[in-house]
Amino acid sequence: MIKDIMNANDSATPNCREMAVLKENFPSCFKADGSFDIERFKEFLSDKIAVTGEGYELKFLGKNYARLLASIDTTTVVVPDEEHNSKSENMNSENIYISGDNLDGLKHLLKSYSRQVKCIYIDPPYNTGTDGFVYNDQFNFTVEELSEKLSIREEQAQRILDLTKRGSASHSAWLMFMYHVFYWLGIYLRMMGLYLFLLMIMSKPILN
């Protein structure tokens, strides 16, 4: 099973999960060669919602890379802590505590808790430059592989890889880190669910 996931990850592209949802629900919007017919899709929506090409968007170096990471399945395995679980105070507990990488943990819980969570509380690193936050990941893409997957120039791919490997604390590195966390958290939250974020006081004027 792990080998199948690894093979699937090799062919993963940014937004491939979203494209799979579209293909399942709007198969007639895909051409014979597998490409997506956006004009046909607009026809489905035109009498239901206003289709516009304008709007706000946050852009940063590595955004498509973060989308790619969100599309890759975990190859880790959750192993129960039998000693902890067998203690009398824990035997009947309904809580789940996962120790490990945040993103891996979120992916493991998806099948059981998708659209089931009422409230999510998150205390992210602040990225003040003095709080110890640095971004690193375990993915070992080459410049050529990343350039092909993201359809970008090799110079751009190198800049992104530099961010992921040197322990960067830049804003772009922080946004890459946060993007795929929020992507997966959004899949868990109910339609009427609630997000709670812990932010620094200096962020309040910006949010206002």
Short mmCIF file of C-alpha atoms in Angstrom, two decimals:
data_model
loop_
_atom_site.label_atom_id
_atom_site.label_comp_id
_atom_site.label_asym_id
_atom_site.label_seq_id
_atom_site.Cartn_x
_atom_site.Cartn_y
_atom_site.Cartn_z
CA MET A 1 0.00 0.00 0.00
CA ILE A 2 2.81 2.41 0.89
CA LYS A 3 4.45 1.62 -2.44
CA ASP A 4 1.22 2.47 -4.28
CA ILE A 5 1.02 5.80 -2.45
CA MET A 6 4.63 6.59 -3.31
CA ASN A 7 3.96 5.82 -6.98
CA ALA A 8 0.88 8.05 -6.92
CA ASN A 9 2.88 10.84 -5.25
CA ASP A 10 5.41 10.73 -8.08
CA SER A 11 2.71 11.81 -10.53
CA ALA A 12 1.01 14.30 -8.18
CA THR A 13 0.57 17.87 -9.41
CA PRO A 14 -0.76 21.04 -7.74
CA ASN A 15 -4.55 20.88 -7.38
CA CYS A 16 -4.77 17.26 -8.58
CA ARG A 17 -7.22 16.49 -5.75
CA GLU A 18 -9.51 19.29 -6.88
CA MET A 19 -9.28 18.08 -10.47
CA ALA A 20 -10.27 14.57 -9.35
CA VAL A 21 -13.39 16.02 -7.68
CA LEU A 22 -14.28 17.91 -10.86
CA LYS A 23 -13.79 14.80 -12.97
CA GLU A 24 -16.07 12.79 -10.69
CA ASN A 25 -18.85 15.39 -10.68
CA PHE A 26 -18.46 17.01 -14.11
CA PRO A 27 -17.11 14.27 -16.41
CA SER A 28 -18.60 15.93 -19.50
CA CYS A 29 -16.30 18.93 -18.93
CA PHE A 30 -13.25 16.83 -19.72
CA LYS A 31 -12.10 16.29 -23.29
CA ALA A 32 -10.99 12.97 -24.75
CA ASP A 33 -7.33 13.82 -24.07
CA GLY A 34 -8.12 14.41 -20.37
CA SER A 35 -7.86 18.20 -20.50
CA PHE A 36 -10.45 20.33 -18.68
CA ASP A 37 -12.89 22.36 -20.79
CA ILE A 38 -13.31 25.54 -18.73
CA GLU A 39 -15.81 27.07 -21.16
CA ARG A 40 -18.09 24.04 -20.88
CA PHE A 41 -17.78 24.24 -17.10
CA LYS A 42 -18.82 27.91 -17.17
CA GLU A 43 -21.95 26.91 -19.08
CA PHE A 44 -22.94 24.63 -16.20
CA LEU A 45 -22.54 27.49 -13.74
CA SER A 46 -23.77 30.49 -15.73
CA ASP A 47 -27.42 30.26 -14.62
CA LYS A 48 -26.51 29.55 -10.99
CA ILE A 49 -23.67 31.90 -10.07
CA ALA A 50 -21.92 34.92 -11.55
CA VAL A 51 -18.61 33.85 -13.08
CA THR A 52 -15.97 36.56 -12.74
CA GLY A 53 -12.29 36.77 -13.47
CA GLU A 54 -11.57 39.42 -10.85
CA GLY A 55 -10.96 39.13 -7.13
CA TYR A 56 -8.39 39.21 -4.35
CA GLU A 57 -5.55 36.72 -4.24
CA LEU A 58 -2.52 36.27 -2.02
CA LYS A 59 0.55 35.51 -4.10
CA PHE A 60 3.92 34.44 -2.75
CA LEU A 61 7.00 32.53 -3.83
CA GLY A 62 6.30 28.81 -3.45
CA LYS A 63 2.49 28.95 -3.53
CA ASN A 64 2.20 26.26 -6.22
CA TYR A 65 4.80 24.24 -4.34
CA ALA A 66 2.58 24.40 -1.25
CA ARG A 67 -0.37 23.24 -3.40
CA LEU A 68 1.75 20.34 -4.61
CA LEU A 69 2.58 19.29 -1.04
CA ALA A 70 -1.12 19.44 -0.16
CA SER A 71 -1.79 16.98 -3.00
CA ILE A 72 0.78 14.42 -1.85
CA ASP A 73 -0.39 11.57 0.40
CA THR A 74 1.53 10.60 3.51
CA THR A 75 3.68 7.47 3.46
CA THR A 76 3.96 7.29 7.25
CA VAL A 77 2.15 4.82 9.52
CA VAL A 78 0.37 5.59 12.80
CA VAL A 79 1.56 3.21 15.53
CA PRO A 80 -0.54 3.00 18.75
CA ASP A 81 1.26 3.65 22.02
CA GLU A 82 0.11 0.47 23.73
CA GLU A 83 1.75 1.28 27.07
CA HIS A 84 0.06 4.68 27.26
CA ASN A 85 -3.32 3.36 26.08
CA SER A 86 -3.35 0.51 28.59
CA LYS A 87 -3.09 2.78 31.64
CA SER A 88 -6.27 2.86 33.70
CA GLU A 89 -6.77 6.61 33.23
CA ASN A 90 -6.51 6.26 29.44
CA MET A 91 -8.31 3.00 28.65
CA ASN A 92 -11.75 4.58 28.15
CA SER A 93 -10.58 7.88 26.73
CA GLU A 94 -12.27 9.12 23.54
CA ASN A 95 -9.43 11.52 22.79
CA ILE A 96 -6.87 11.07 20.01
CA TYR A 97 -3.35 12.43 20.41
CA ILE A 98 -0.89 12.12 17.53
CA SER A 99 2.80 12.87 18.02
CA GLY A 100 4.59 13.62 14.77
CA ASP A 101 4.46 15.85 11.71
CA ASN A 102 1.30 18.01 11.67
CA LEU A 103 0.58 17.46 7.99
CA ASP A 104 1.00 13.69 8.22
CA GLY A 105 -1.32 13.59 11.22
CA LEU A 106 -4.02 15.56 9.40
CA LYS A 107 -3.86 13.24 6.40
CA HIS A 108 -4.16 10.12 8.57
CA LEU A 109 -7.36 11.37 10.23
CA LEU A 110 -9.07 12.49 7.02
CA LYS A 111 -11.26 9.44 6.31
CA SER A 112 -12.70 9.42 9.82
CA TYR A 113 -13.23 13.13 10.40
CA SER A 114 -13.76 14.84 7.03
CA ARG A 115 -16.45 17.59 7.47
CA GLN A 116 -17.05 16.36 11.03
CA VAL A 117 -15.13 18.88 13.15
CA LYS A 118 -17.12 21.63 14.89
CA CYS A 119 -14.21 23.79 16.05
CA ILE A 120 -10.52 24.04 15.18
CA TYR A 121 -8.07 25.94 17.39
CA ILE A 122 -4.63 26.66 15.98
CA ASP A 123 -1.62 28.38 17.52
CA PRO A 124 0.74 28.82 14.54
CA PRO A 125 4.34 30.04 14.77
CA TYR A 126 4.38 33.83 14.57
CA ASN A 127 7.40 34.22 12.28
CA THR A 128 8.72 37.34 14.00
CA GLY A 129 12.29 36.42 13.21
CA THR A 130 12.97 35.81 16.91
CA ASP A 131 10.59 32.94 17.74
CA GLY A 132 12.73 30.17 16.28
CA PHE A 133 10.49 29.42 13.29
CA VAL A 134 12.27 27.95 10.26
CA TYR A 135 10.81 26.04 7.34
CA ASN A 136 12.23 22.69 6.30
CA ASP A 137 10.61 19.71 4.61
CA GLN A 138 11.60 16.13 3.84
CA PHE A 139 10.76 16.19 0.13
CA ASN A 140 13.76 15.73 -2.12
CA PHE A 141 12.73 17.18 -5.47
CA THR A 142 15.46 18.05 -7.90
CA VAL A 143 15.40 21.37 -9.72
CA GLU A 144 14.42 19.58 -12.93
CA GLU A 145 11.59 17.60 -11.27
CA LEU A 146 10.11 20.66 -9.57
CA SER A 147 10.42 22.74 -12.71
CA GLU A 148 8.42 20.12 -14.65
CA LYS A 149 5.78 19.55 -11.96
CA LEU A 150 5.06 23.26 -11.46
CA SER A 151 5.67 24.34 -15.07
CA ILE A 152 8.16 27.00 -13.99
CA ARG A 153 11.68 27.97 -14.98
CA GLU A 154 14.56 26.15 -13.32
CA GLU A 155 15.73 29.40 -11.70
CA GLN A 156 12.36 29.73 -9.96
CA ALA A 157 12.45 26.08 -8.92
CA GLN A 158 15.90 26.62 -7.41
CA ARG A 159 14.67 29.63 -5.38
CA ILE A 160 11.82 27.54 -3.96
CA LEU A 161 14.12 24.64 -3.10
CA ASP A 162 16.51 27.08 -1.41
CA LEU A 163 13.64 28.17 0.85
CA THR A 164 12.79 24.59 1.79
CA LYS A 165 16.31 23.38 2.48
CA ARG A 166 18.18 26.21 4.15
CA GLY A 167 15.89 26.56 7.17
CA SER A 168 14.35 29.80 5.95
CA ALA A 169 12.28 32.08 8.20
CA SER A 170 11.11 34.39 5.39
CA HIS A 171 7.46 35.33 4.91
CA SER A 172 7.29 33.17 1.77
CA ALA A 173 8.60 30.18 3.72
CA TRP A 174 6.04 30.81 6.49
CA LEU A 175 3.20 31.05 3.96
CA MET A 176 4.31 27.80 2.32
CA PHE A 177 4.26 26.14 5.73
CA MET A 178 0.80 27.50 6.60
CA TYR A 179 -0.86 26.99 3.21
CA HIS A 180 -1.09 23.21 3.22
CA VAL A 181 -1.95 23.13 6.93
CA PHE A 182 -4.97 25.39 6.35
CA TYR A 183 -5.88 23.47 3.21
CA TRP A 184 -6.23 20.23 5.16
CA LEU A 185 -7.88 21.86 8.16
CA GLY A 186 -10.56 23.22 5.83
CA ILE A 187 -11.45 19.68 4.74
CA TYR A 188 -12.18 18.68 8.34
CA LEU A 189 -14.36 21.62 9.30
CA ARG A 190 -18.16 21.38 9.13
CA MET A 191 -20.03 23.83 6.92
CA MET A 192 -21.03 25.77 10.06
CA GLY A 193 -17.74 25.05 11.84
CA LEU A 194 -15.55 27.58 13.60
CA TYR A 195 -11.86 28.48 13.21
CA LEU A 196 -10.02 29.96 16.21
CA PHE A 197 -6.56 31.45 15.62
CA LEU A 198 -4.05 32.73 18.14
CA LEU A 199 -2.33 35.81 16.71
CA MET A 200 0.07 38.41 18.03
CA ILE A 201 -1.37 41.76 19.12
CA MET A 202 0.63 43.49 16.38
CA SER A 203 -1.47 41.64 13.78
CA LYS A 204 -4.75 43.16 14.99
CA PRO A 205 -4.50 46.48 13.04
CA ILE A 206 -3.80 44.53 9.84
CA LEU A 207 -6.81 42.28 10.34
CA ASN A 208 -9.04 45.25 11.12
#
